[in-house]
Amino acid sequence: MDGTIFLPLMVVIPILCAILVNLLHGTQTITKIIAVIGAICLPVVPLVATYGNSFFGGYAPLIEGGFTASLPDAVNSLVSGTILELFHPAITYSFGPGQQVILFVLGLVAMCAIILSVAETKKTSGVYLYLLFMLSAALMAFTLTDDIFNLYVFFEIAALVQVGLILVSRVKGNYETGLKYMLLGEIGGSFMLLGIGLLLGLTGNVNITDIVMVIHSGAIDPYNPVLLFAAGMLIYGWLYATGLPPFNSIKSEIYSKGLPSGSILLQSFSVIACITIGLIILRIFAYSSTVQMVVLAVSVLAMILGICLAMVQDDYKRIIAYLAVGELGYIGVGLGLGSAYSITAGLFQAVNELMVTSLLFVGFGLVLYKARTSKISKLGGLLEYMPVGALLTVLAGFAMAGVPPFNVFQSKYMLVQAAMVAGIPELAVIMIILSIVTFLAFLRIAYAVFLKPKPEELEVSKSSVPRTSIAIMVILIIVCLVIGLMPDIVVSQLGQLALTTLAI
Amino acid sequence: MNMYDRLVKILKSTFGQDSETTLVTGPQTSSVVSAEIVLMASLLIAAMTIRLVSPALMVVIEVALIIIFVYVTPIMPKLYKEYNDDINSMMFYAVIALAIIAIIFYGGL
């Protein structure tokens, strides 16, 4: 059997599950069974799929023999031997070793979020599960698609679903946050669409490979102001999707308004958008030093602002949210440095952040479950009430700060090396300083939440910590540890994606 | 009034409604001081990368940053206030960023 049949299934399965859980939400048991089966499929399907391309609504490029009907001689003579033979008339999904790693980890994280959602609620909400599955489907499509307009469609779906996840969370102030996110999305999304439209107008294509081919074949001037303006608009859309400055404030707010399971996928959107849109920008505009400089500048600013602002917050959800935004800056630095090694390091950091930030959202979800408050000034002494949860949460914090032997240590080490090799040691110094400060931020939370004497007015729930959350944390910690000890299993695959990105 | 007392006074007015009754804990003050130092150090180091464009410009910007830091310290409480959840400030910065990006790229730099 041709394993590429699984490529569309990576998107179709979560969409089908989303529809089914929404339709059958009145039947609790069936909804839970469908949700769990669908969730397990998410990391499994990328593992069984074979590398290759899948074509929707069209055929493979003529040069690959995709069009079997015979063309009239006049048409053949016009097309034969020209660039037209190489064009992709269909919406193309590409699946290689790099995508496999990213999709597996994304599937694992989405599976954890869905199972957590099923386990944490007595009455399963079909609508909430629908939103989780739809966001998973959008993220899978994001990673697979080689079509920039198809990416935009899933970008908009993901934006709406994110607002939905905030609206159903019942956290205080969620409606206002959802509305603000939509309003800012109108700005970010619209200008990204403008960039895509300009690219289509100039190159006549929405397939990314074809756009790169047209630009590098000399059909249009690479320094055409309209083309560079399109680059600017794509970068602006990237900033919005990722939550880099000036959108870091709203991103941190939406993370803090979601339920733990929702926040996991909300941050996954930021990470996946950061690498997918970032790689598209690099593929198309790798020749422009301005693009690289802007990406680097914004990423460094995001790191500095995110981590410094995390230090002054009193709400641990906001601290995690700002740190997550700051960590995205590391990914941006990897992409912005523009070498195969640095891009690999950036992708590795992204894969690691997907897991580590999820771990933190689950861990601090447990704190919220026990104490019903996220203000660290009102917390204390929780180590006595949740020793295993506290240990796992602290380990997750250490992982994010880049403490060996966890995975983030390896990716941050690679990023530092990449900065040194690129001849910008200043970036390496900044990354090291900010990793130390991230560690400090976690020590502060760990002290305030677990070690400080319990305030008299704090009421701690007597019910035991949910075992599902602990199990999910243990699984993710083990995966982080394994990748930290054997980074080559991931890095070698991501390296191939980085090389493909830079190949013209 | 020494620097520490001045900082605590500013923190009280930043984190509480009433600067007389608001309690600012030691860890909170330490965190803000750490963030303040990290912000200044990181920006100064980041500005050194401007040497790749022009060493003279780097010197000018470094000196300008030092002068700014001397006059506007402490920065973190101001930044904390600025990074509130107000839609107006979010929109303002979104539009400013759009304008900067449009100018940089449409200028064909």
Coordinates of C-alpha atoms in Angstrom, one line a residue:
Chain A
M1 CA 0.0 0.0 0.0
D2 CA 1.2 3.5 -0.8
G3 CA 1.9 5.2 2.5
T4 CA 1.3 8.6 1.1
I5 CA -2.5 7.9 1.5
F6 CA -1.9 8.8 5.2
L7 CA -0.9 12.4 4.3
P8 CA -4.4 13.7 3.8
L9 CA -5.6 11.5 6.7
M10 CA -3.5 13.5 9.1
V11 CA -5.9 16.4 8.5
V12 CA -9.0 14.4 7.7
I13 CA -9.1 12.3 10.8
P14 CA -9.1 15.2 13.3
I15 CA -11.7 17.0 11.2
L16 CA -13.9 13.9 11.2
C17 CA -13.5 13.4 14.9
A18 CA -14.4 17.1 15.4
I19 CA -17.6 16.7 13.5
L20 CA -18.5 13.4 15.2
V21 CA -17.9 14.6 18.8
N22 CA -19.9 17.7 18.1
L23 CA -22.8 15.7 16.6
L24 CA -22.8 13.0 19.3
H25 CA -22.0 15.2 22.3
G26 CA -25.2 14.2 24.0
T27 CA -23.9 10.6 24.2
Q28 CA -21.1 10.9 26.7
T29 CA -19.5 7.4 26.4
I30 CA -19.4 7.4 22.6
T31 CA -18.1 11.0 22.5
K32 CA -15.3 10.0 24.9
I33 CA -14.4 6.8 22.9
I34 CA -14.3 8.8 19.6
A35 CA -12.2 11.5 21.2
V36 CA -9.7 9.0 22.7
I37 CA -9.4 7.0 19.5
G38 CA -9.0 10.2 17.4
A39 CA -6.4 11.5 19.8
I40 CA -4.3 8.3 19.7
C41 CA -4.4 8.5 15.8
L42 CA -2.8 12.0 15.9
P43 CA 0.8 10.9 16.8
V44 CA 0.4 7.4 15.2
V45 CA -0.5 8.4 11.6
P46 CA 2.7 10.5 11.0
L47 CA 4.7 7.4 12.1
V48 CA 3.1 5.0 9.6
A49 CA 3.0 7.5 6.7
T50 CA 5.7 7.3 4.0
Y51 CA 7.6 10.3 2.7
G52 CA 6.2 11.9 -0.4
N53 CA 3.6 14.3 -1.8
S54 CA -0.1 14.3 -2.0
F55 CA -2.0 16.4 -4.6
F56 CA -5.5 17.7 -4.0
G57 CA -7.9 19.1 -6.6
G58 CA -5.4 18.7 -9.4
Y59 CA -2.6 16.6 -10.7
A60 CA 1.2 16.2 -10.1
P61 CA 3.5 18.5 -12.1
L62 CA 3.6 17.6 -15.8
I63 CA 7.3 16.7 -15.5
E64 CA 6.4 14.0 -13.1
G65 CA 3.8 12.6 -15.5
G66 CA 0.9 13.7 -13.3
F67 CA -1.4 14.5 -16.3
T68 CA -2.1 11.3 -18.1
A69 CA -4.5 12.7 -20.8
S70 CA -2.8 13.5 -24.2
L71 CA -2.4 17.1 -24.9
P72 CA -2.9 18.6 -28.4
D73 CA 0.4 19.1 -30.2
A74 CA 0.1 22.9 -30.2
V75 CA -0.2 22.9 -26.4
N76 CA 2.6 20.4 -26.0
S77 CA 5.0 22.5 -28.0
L78 CA 4.2 25.5 -25.9
V79 CA 4.6 23.7 -22.6
S80 CA 7.3 21.2 -23.3
G81 CA 10.7 22.2 -21.9
T82 CA 9.4 25.3 -20.1
I83 CA 9.0 26.2 -16.4
L84 CA 5.3 25.3 -16.9
E85 CA 6.2 21.6 -16.7
L86 CA 7.5 22.1 -13.2
F87 CA 4.5 24.0 -11.8
H88 CA 2.2 22.4 -9.2
P89 CA -1.4 22.8 -10.3
A90 CA -2.8 21.0 -7.3
I91 CA -2.8 21.9 -3.6
T92 CA 0.3 20.0 -2.5
Y93 CA 1.1 18.4 0.8
S94 CA 4.7 17.6 1.3
F95 CA 5.9 15.1 3.9
G96 CA 9.5 14.4 4.7
P97 CA 11.6 13.4 7.7
G98 CA 11.5 16.9 9.3
Q99 CA 7.7 17.1 9.0
Q100 CA 7.4 13.6 10.5
V101 CA 9.2 14.6 13.7
I102 CA 7.2 17.8 14.0
L103 CA 3.9 16.1 13.3
F104 CA 4.7 13.3 15.7
V105 CA 5.5 15.7 18.5
L106 CA 2.5 17.9 17.6
G107 CA 0.3 14.8 17.6
L108 CA 1.6 13.7 20.9
V109 CA 0.9 17.1 22.5
A110 CA -2.5 17.3 20.9
M111 CA -3.3 13.8 22.1
C112 CA -2.3 14.8 25.7
A113 CA -4.5 17.9 25.5
I114 CA -7.6 16.0 24.3
I115 CA -7.1 13.1 26.8
L116 CA -6.6 15.7 29.5
S117 CA -9.8 17.5 28.5
V118 CA -11.8 14.2 28.5
A119 CA -10.3 13.3 31.9
E120 CA -10.6 16.7 33.6
T121 CA -14.3 17.2 33.0
K122 CA -17.1 15.1 34.5
K123 CA -19.5 15.9 31.6
T124 CA -17.5 15.9 28.4
S125 CA -18.2 18.9 26.2
G126 CA -18.6 18.0 22.5
V127 CA -18.1 21.7 21.5
Y128 CA -14.8 21.9 23.4
L129 CA -13.5 18.7 21.9
Y130 CA -14.6 19.9 18.5
L131 CA -12.4 23.0 19.0
L132 CA -9.4 21.0 20.1
F133 CA -9.7 18.6 17.1
M134 CA -10.2 21.4 14.6
L135 CA -7.1 23.3 15.9
S136 CA -5.1 20.0 15.7
A137 CA -6.3 19.6 12.1
A138 CA -5.3 23.1 11.2
L139 CA -1.9 22.7 12.8
M140 CA -1.3 19.4 10.9
A141 CA -2.3 21.1 7.6
F142 CA 0.0 24.1 8.5
T143 CA 2.9 21.7 8.7
L144 CA 2.1 19.7 5.6
T145 CA 1.0 22.3 3.0
D146 CA 3.2 23.7 0.3
D147 CA 0.4 26.0 -0.7
I148 CA 0.5 29.5 0.8
F149 CA -3.2 30.2 0.3
N150 CA -4.2 26.8 1.8
L151 CA -2.0 27.8 4.7
Y152 CA -3.9 31.1 5.1
V153 CA -7.3 29.2 5.1
F154 CA -6.1 27.0 7.9
F155 CA -4.6 30.1 9.6
E156 CA -8.0 31.7 9.7
I157 CA -9.7 28.5 10.9
A158 CA -7.1 28.2 13.7
A159 CA -7.6 31.9 14.6
L160 CA -11.4 31.4 15.0
V161 CA -11.0 28.1 16.9
Q162 CA -8.6 29.8 19.3
V163 CA -11.1 32.5 20.0
G164 CA -13.6 29.7 20.6
L165 CA -11.3 27.9 23.0
I166 CA -11.0 31.2 25.0
L167 CA -14.8 31.8 25.0
V168 CA -15.7 28.4 26.4
S169 CA -13.0 28.4 29.1
R170 CA -15.2 30.3 31.7
V171 CA -12.1 32.0 33.0
K172 CA -12.8 35.6 34.3
G173 CA -12.4 38.1 31.5
N174 CA -12.4 35.5 28.7
Y175 CA -14.9 37.2 26.4
E176 CA -13.0 40.5 26.4
T177 CA -9.8 38.7 25.6
G178 CA -11.4 36.7 22.8
L179 CA -12.8 39.9 21.3
K180 CA -9.4 41.6 21.5
Y181 CA -7.7 38.7 19.9
M182 CA -10.2 38.8 17.0
L183 CA -9.7 42.5 16.5
L184 CA -5.9 42.2 16.4
G185 CA -6.3 39.1 14.2
E186 CA -8.2 41.3 11.7
I187 CA -5.1 43.5 11.4
G188 CA -2.5 40.7 11.4
G189 CA -4.4 38.3 9.2
S190 CA -5.6 40.9 6.7
F191 CA -2.1 42.2 6.0
M192 CA -0.7 38.7 5.7
L193 CA -3.4 38.0 3.1
L194 CA -2.3 41.2 1.3
G195 CA 1.2 39.8 1.2
I196 CA -0.1 36.5 -0.2
G197 CA -2.1 38.5 -2.8
L198 CA 0.9 40.5 -3.9
L199 CA 2.9 37.3 -4.3
L200 CA 0.2 35.8 -6.4
G201 CA 0.0 38.9 -8.5
L202 CA 3.7 39.0 -9.1
T203 CA 4.4 35.3 -9.6
G204 CA 1.0 34.0 -10.7
N205 CA 1.3 31.2 -8.1
V206 CA 0.3 30.2 -4.6
N207 CA 2.4 27.1 -4.5
I208 CA 5.5 28.0 -2.5
T209 CA 7.9 25.8 -4.5
D210 CA 6.7 27.5 -7.7
I211 CA 7.0 31.0 -6.2
V212 CA 10.6 30.3 -5.2
M213 CA 11.2 28.9 -8.7
V214 CA 9.7 31.9 -10.4
I215 CA 11.8 34.4 -8.3
H216 CA 15.0 32.5 -8.7
S217 CA 14.5 31.9 -12.4
G218 CA 14.8 35.7 -12.9
A219 CA 11.2 36.0 -14.2
I220 CA 10.7 38.9 -11.7
D221 CA 13.2 41.2 -10.1
P222 CA 13.9 39.8 -6.5
Y223 CA 14.3 43.4 -5.3
N224 CA 11.1 44.6 -6.8
P225 CA 9.6 47.0 -4.1
V226 CA 6.2 45.3 -4.3
L227 CA 7.8 41.9 -3.7
L228 CA 9.8 43.2 -0.7
F229 CA 6.6 44.8 0.6
A230 CA 4.9 41.4 0.3
A231 CA 7.8 40.0 2.4
G232 CA 7.1 42.7 5.0
M233 CA 3.4 41.8 5.1
L234 CA 4.2 38.1 5.5
I235 CA 6.5 39.0 8.3
Y236 CA 3.8 41.1 10.0
G237 CA 1.4 38.1 9.7
W238 CA 4.1 35.9 11.2
L239 CA 4.5 38.3 14.1
Y240 CA 0.7 38.1 14.8
A241 CA 0.5 34.3 14.4
T242 CA 3.6 33.7 16.6
G243 CA 2.9 36.4 19.2
L244 CA 6.2 38.2 18.8
P245 CA 6.3 41.9 19.5
P246 CA 4.0 43.9 19.2
F247 CA 1.6 41.0 19.6
N248 CA 3.3 39.4 22.7
S249 CA 0.9 41.1 25.1
I250 CA -2.3 39.6 23.6
K251 CA -0.7 36.2 23.2
S252 CA 0.3 36.0 26.8
E253 CA -3.2 37.1 27.7
I254 CA -4.9 34.4 25.7
Y255 CA -2.7 31.7 27.1
S256 CA -3.7 32.8 30.6
K257 CA -7.4 32.7 29.8
G258 CA -7.5 29.2 28.4
L259 CA -8.0 25.9 30.3
P260 CA -4.8 23.9 30.7
S261 CA -5.8 21.6 27.8
G262 CA -6.7 24.6 25.6
S263 CA -3.6 26.5 26.5
I264 CA -1.5 23.5 25.4
L265 CA -2.9 23.8 21.9
L266 CA -3.0 27.6 21.9
Q267 CA 0.8 27.6 22.5
S268 CA 1.2 24.8 19.9
F269 CA -0.4 27.1 17.3
S270 CA 2.2 29.8 18.1
V271 CA 5.1 27.4 17.8
I272 CA 3.9 25.7 14.6
A273 CA 3.0 29.1 13.0
C274 CA 6.4 30.3 14.0
I275 CA 8.2 27.6 12.2
T276 CA 5.9 27.0 9.2
I277 CA 5.4 30.7 8.2
G278 CA 9.0 31.4 9.2
L279 CA 10.3 28.7 6.9
I280 CA 8.1 30.0 4.1
I281 CA 9.5 33.5 4.5
L282 CA 13.0 32.0 4.5
R283 CA 12.4 29.9 1.4
I284 CA 11.0 32.7 -0.6
F285 CA 13.2 35.6 0.6
A286 CA 16.4 33.9 1.7
Y287 CA 18.3 36.2 -0.6
S288 CA 17.3 39.3 1.3
S289 CA 19.5 40.3 4.2
T290 CA 16.8 42.8 5.3
V291 CA 14.4 39.9 5.9
Q292 CA 16.9 38.1 8.0
M293 CA 17.8 41.2 10.0
V294 CA 14.2 42.0 10.8
V295 CA 13.5 38.4 11.8
L296 CA 16.5 38.4 14.1
A297 CA 15.8 41.9 15.6
V298 CA 12.2 41.0 16.4
S299 CA 13.2 37.6 17.8
V300 CA 15.8 39.1 20.1
L301 CA 13.3 41.8 21.3
A302 CA 10.8 39.0 22.0
M303 CA 13.3 37.1 24.1
I304 CA 14.3 40.1 26.1
L305 CA 10.8 41.5 26.6
G306 CA 9.1 38.1 27.2
I307 CA 11.6 36.9 29.9
C308 CA 12.0 40.3 31.6
L309 CA 8.2 40.8 31.8
A310 CA 7.8 37.3 33.1
M311 CA 10.0 38.3 36.1
V312 CA 7.6 41.1 37.2
Q313 CA 4.3 39.2 37.0
D314 CA 2.4 38.0 40.0
D315 CA 0.2 35.5 38.2
Y316 CA 2.0 32.2 37.3
K317 CA -0.2 31.7 34.2
R318 CA 1.1 35.0 32.9
I319 CA 4.6 34.1 33.9
I320 CA 4.4 30.9 31.9
A321 CA 2.7 32.8 29.0
Y322 CA 5.4 35.4 28.8
L323 CA 8.2 32.8 29.1
A324 CA 6.5 30.9 26.3
V325 CA 6.5 34.0 24.1
G326 CA 10.2 34.6 25.1
E327 CA 11.1 31.1 24.1
L328 CA 9.6 31.7 20.7
G329 CA 12.3 34.3 20.2
Y330 CA 14.9 31.5 20.4
I331 CA 13.2 29.8 17.5
G332 CA 13.2 33.0 15.6
V333 CA 16.9 33.5 16.2
G334 CA 17.6 30.1 14.8
L335 CA 15.5 30.9 11.6
G336 CA 16.9 34.4 11.3
L337 CA 20.6 33.3 11.3
G338 CA 19.7 31.6 8.1
S339 CA 22.2 28.7 8.0
A340 CA 21.3 25.1 7.8
Y341 CA 22.7 24.5 11.2
S342 CA 20.9 27.4 12.8
I343 CA 17.6 26.5 11.2
T344 CA 17.9 23.0 12.4
A345 CA 18.6 24.3 15.9
G346 CA 15.5 26.6 15.6
L347 CA 13.3 23.7 14.6
F348 CA 14.8 21.6 17.4
Q349 CA 14.0 24.3 19.8
A350 CA 10.4 24.5 18.5
V351 CA 9.9 20.7 18.9
N352 CA 11.2 20.9 22.4
E353 CA 9.1 23.9 23.3
L354 CA 6.0 22.2 22.1
M355 CA 6.5 19.6 24.8
V356 CA 8.0 21.6 27.6
T357 CA 5.4 24.4 27.6
S358 CA 2.6 21.8 27.5
L359 CA 4.2 20.2 30.5
L360 CA 4.1 23.5 32.3
F361 CA 0.5 24.2 31.5
V362 CA -0.5 20.8 32.8
G363 CA 1.7 21.2 35.9
F364 CA 0.3 24.6 36.8
G365 CA -3.2 23.4 35.9
L366 CA -2.7 21.0 38.9
V367 CA -1.8 24.0 41.1
L368 CA -5.0 25.8 40.0
Y369 CA -7.0 22.6 40.6
K370 CA -5.7 22.4 44.2
A371 CA -5.6 26.1 45.1
R372 CA -8.1 27.8 42.8
T373 CA -5.9 30.8 42.4
S374 CA -3.0 31.7 40.1
K375 CA -1.7 34.6 42.1
I376 CA 1.7 33.6 43.4
S377 CA 1.5 36.1 46.3
K378 CA -1.6 34.2 47.6
L379 CA 0.0 30.7 47.2
G380 CA 2.5 28.7 49.2
G381 CA 3.2 25.4 50.9
L382 CA 1.7 23.2 48.1
L383 CA 4.6 20.8 48.1
E384 CA 2.9 19.0 51.0
Y385 CA -0.3 18.6 49.1
M386 CA 1.0 17.5 45.7
P387 CA 4.6 16.3 46.0
V388 CA 4.7 14.3 42.8
G389 CA 3.0 17.1 40.8
A390 CA 5.4 19.7 42.3
L391 CA 8.4 17.6 41.4
L392 CA 7.3 17.1 37.8
T393 CA 6.4 20.8 37.5
V394 CA 9.8 21.9 38.8
L395 CA 11.5 19.4 36.4
A396 CA 9.5 21.0 33.5
G397 CA 10.7 24.4 34.6
F398 CA 14.2 23.2 34.6
A399 CA 13.7 21.7 31.2
M400 CA 12.5 25.1 29.8
A401 CA 15.4 26.9 31.3
G402 CA 17.8 24.6 29.5
V403 CA 19.1 22.6 32.4
P404 CA 20.9 19.4 31.3
P405 CA 20.1 16.6 30.5
F406 CA 16.8 17.8 29.2
N407 CA 16.1 18.4 25.5
V408 CA 16.0 22.2 25.6
F409 CA 19.6 22.2 26.8
Q410 CA 20.6 20.6 23.6
S411 CA 18.6 22.9 21.4
K412 CA 19.8 26.1 23.2
Y413 CA 23.4 24.8 23.0
M414 CA 23.0 24.3 19.3
L415 CA 21.5 27.9 19.0
V416 CA 24.5 29.3 20.9
Q417 CA 26.9 27.5 18.7
A418 CA 25.0 28.7 15.6
A419 CA 25.3 32.3 16.7
M420 CA 29.0 31.9 17.3
V421 CA 29.6 30.3 13.9
A422 CA 27.6 33.1 12.3
G423 CA 30.0 35.6 13.8
I424 CA 27.4 37.2 16.2
P425 CA 28.7 36.2 19.7
E426 CA 26.4 38.9 21.2
L427 CA 23.4 36.8 20.4
A428 CA 25.0 33.8 22.1
V429 CA 25.7 35.9 25.2
I430 CA 22.1 37.2 25.3
M431 CA 20.7 33.7 24.9
I432 CA 22.8 32.4 27.8
I433 CA 21.9 35.3 30.0
L434 CA 18.2 34.9 29.3
S435 CA 18.3 31.1 29.9
I436 CA 19.7 31.9 33.4
V437 CA 17.0 34.4 34.0
T438 CA 14.4 31.8 32.9
F439 CA 15.8 29.5 35.5
L440 CA 15.6 32.3 38.1
A441 CA 11.9 32.9 37.1
F442 CA 11.2 29.2 37.8
L443 CA 13.0 29.3 41.1
R444 CA 10.8 32.2 42.1
I445 CA 7.6 30.4 41.1
A446 CA 8.7 27.1 42.7
Y447 CA 9.6 28.9 45.9
A448 CA 6.4 30.9 46.0
V449 CA 4.0 28.1 45.1
F450 CA 5.6 25.0 46.7
L451 CA 8.2 26.0 49.3
K452 CA 7.0 29.2 50.9
P453 CA 4.9 28.7 54.1
K454 CA 1.2 28.3 53.2
P455 CA -0.8 31.5 53.8
E456 CA -3.5 31.1 56.4
E457 CA -6.2 32.3 54.1
L458 CA -5.3 29.8 51.3
E459 CA -7.8 26.9 51.1
V460 CA -6.3 23.9 49.4
S461 CA -8.6 21.3 47.9
K462 CA -8.6 18.0 49.7
S463 CA -9.3 15.9 46.5
S464 CA -6.3 14.1 45.1
V465 CA -4.4 15.3 42.1
P466 CA -5.9 13.8 38.8
R467 CA -3.8 10.8 37.8
T468 CA -4.3 11.5 34.1
S469 CA -2.4 14.8 34.4
I470 CA 0.4 13.1 36.3
A471 CA 0.6 10.3 33.7
I472 CA 0.7 12.9 30.9
M473 CA 3.5 14.8 32.7
V474 CA 5.5 11.6 33.2
I475 CA 5.2 10.7 29.5
L476 CA 6.2 14.1 28.4
I477 CA 9.1 14.3 30.9
I478 CA 10.4 10.9 29.6
V479 CA 10.2 12.1 26.0
C480 CA 12.1 15.3 26.9
L481 CA 14.7 13.2 28.7
V482 CA 15.1 10.7 25.9
I483 CA 15.5 13.5 23.3
G484 CA 17.9 15.3 25.6
L485 CA 20.1 12.2 25.9
M486 CA 19.8 11.2 22.3
P487 CA 19.2 14.4 20.3
D488 CA 20.4 12.9 17.0
I489 CA 17.2 10.9 16.6
V490 CA 15.4 14.3 16.1
V491 CA 18.2 16.6 14.9
S492 CA 19.2 14.4 11.9
Q493 CA 15.6 14.5 10.6
L494 CA 15.1 18.2 11.2
G495 CA 18.4 18.9 9.5
Q496 CA 17.0 17.5 6.3
L497 CA 14.0 19.9 6.5
A498 CA 16.5 22.8 7.0
L499 CA 18.5 21.7 4.0
T500 CA 15.3 21.5 1.9
T501 CA 14.4 25.0 3.0
L502 CA 17.6 26.5 1.8
A503 CA 17.7 24.4 -1.5
I504 CA 16.7 26.5 -4.5
Chain B
M1 CA 16.5 58.5 49.6
N2 CA 18.7 55.7 48.3
M3 CA 18.1 53.7 45.0
Y4 CA 16.5 50.7 46.7
D5 CA 13.9 52.8 48.7
R6 CA 13.1 54.8 45.5
L7 CA 12.5 51.5 43.6
V8 CA 10.3 50.1 46.4
K9 CA 8.2 53.4 46.4
I10 CA 7.8 53.1 42.6
L11 CA 6.8 49.4 42.9
K12 CA 4.2 50.2 45.5
S13 CA 2.6 52.7 43.2
T14 CA 2.9 50.3 40.3
F15 CA 1.5 47.2 41.8
G16 CA -1.1 48.6 44.2
Q17 CA -3.8 51.2 44.3
D18 CA -2.5 52.9 47.4
S19 CA 1.3 53.3 47.8
E20 CA 1.0 53.6 51.6
T21 CA -0.8 50.3 52.2
T22 CA 0.6 48.1 49.3
L23 CA 3.1 45.6 50.5
V24 CA 5.9 44.8 48.1
T25 CA 7.7 41.6 49.2
G26 CA 11.5 41.0 49.0
P27 CA 11.2 38.4 46.3
Q28 CA 9.1 40.7 44.2
T29 CA 11.5 43.6 44.5
S30 CA 14.4 41.2 43.7
S31 CA 12.6 40.0 40.6
V32 CA 12.1 43.5 39.4
V33 CA 15.7 44.5 40.1
S34 CA 16.9 41.4 38.2
A35 CA 14.6 42.1 35.3
E36 CA 15.8 45.7 35.2
I37 CA 19.5 44.7 35.1
V38 CA 18.8 42.0 32.5
L39 CA 16.8 44.3 30.3
M40 CA 19.6 47.0 30.3
A41 CA 22.4 44.4 29.9
S42 CA 20.6 42.6 27.1
L43 CA 19.7 45.8 25.2
L44 CA 23.3 47.0 25.4
I45 CA 24.7 43.7 24.2
A46 CA 22.0 43.5 21.4
A47 CA 22.9 47.0 20.3
M48 CA 26.5 45.8 19.8
T49 CA 25.3 43.8 16.8
I50 CA 24.8 47.1 15.0
R51 CA 28.6 46.9 14.4
L52 CA 27.7 44.6 11.5
V53 CA 26.0 47.6 9.8
S54 CA 28.2 50.5 11.0
P55 CA 30.7 50.6 13.9
A56 CA 30.1 54.4 14.3
L57 CA 26.4 53.9 14.5
M58 CA 26.9 51.3 17.1
V59 CA 28.9 53.7 19.3
V60 CA 26.2 56.4 19.0
I61 CA 23.4 54.0 19.9
E62 CA 25.3 52.5 22.8
V63 CA 26.0 56.0 24.2
A64 CA 22.3 57.0 23.6
L65 CA 21.1 53.8 25.4
I66 CA 23.4 54.5 28.4
I67 CA 22.1 58.1 28.7
I68 CA 18.5 56.9 28.4
F69 CA 19.0 54.3 31.1
V70 CA 20.5 56.8 33.4
Y71 CA 17.5 59.1 33.1
V72 CA 14.6 56.7 32.9
T73 CA 15.6 53.9 35.4
P74 CA 13.7 52.0 36.7
I75 CA 12.3 50.9 33.4
M76 CA 10.5 47.6 34.4
P77 CA 7.6 49.2 36.4
K78 CA 7.0 51.5 33.4
L79 CA 7.1 48.6 31.0
Y80 CA 4.8 46.6 33.3
K81 CA 2.3 49.5 33.2
E82 CA 2.6 49.8 29.4
Y83 CA 2.1 46.1 28.9
N84 CA -1.4 46.1 30.3
D85 CA -4.2 44.3 28.7
D86 CA -5.7 47.5 27.2
I87 CA -6.8 47.1 23.6
N88 CA -5.9 50.7 22.8
S89 CA -2.2 50.3 23.6
M90 CA -2.2 46.9 21.8
M91 CA -3.7 48.5 18.7
F92 CA -1.3 51.4 18.9
Y93 CA 1.8 49.2 19.0
A94 CA 0.3 46.9 16.2
V95 CA -0.1 49.9 13.9
I96 CA 3.3 51.3 14.8
A97 CA 5.0 48.0 14.0
L98 CA 3.0 47.8 10.7
A99 CA 4.2 51.2 9.8
I100 CA 7.9 50.4 10.6
I101 CA 7.8 47.2 8.6
A102 CA 6.1 48.8 5.6
I103 CA 8.6 51.6 5.6
I104 CA 11.6 49.2 5.9
F105 CA 10.4 46.9 3.1
Y106 CA 8.7 49.3 0.7
G107 CA 11.8 51.4 1.0
G108 CA 13.6 48.4 -0.6
L109 CA 16.3 48.4 2.1

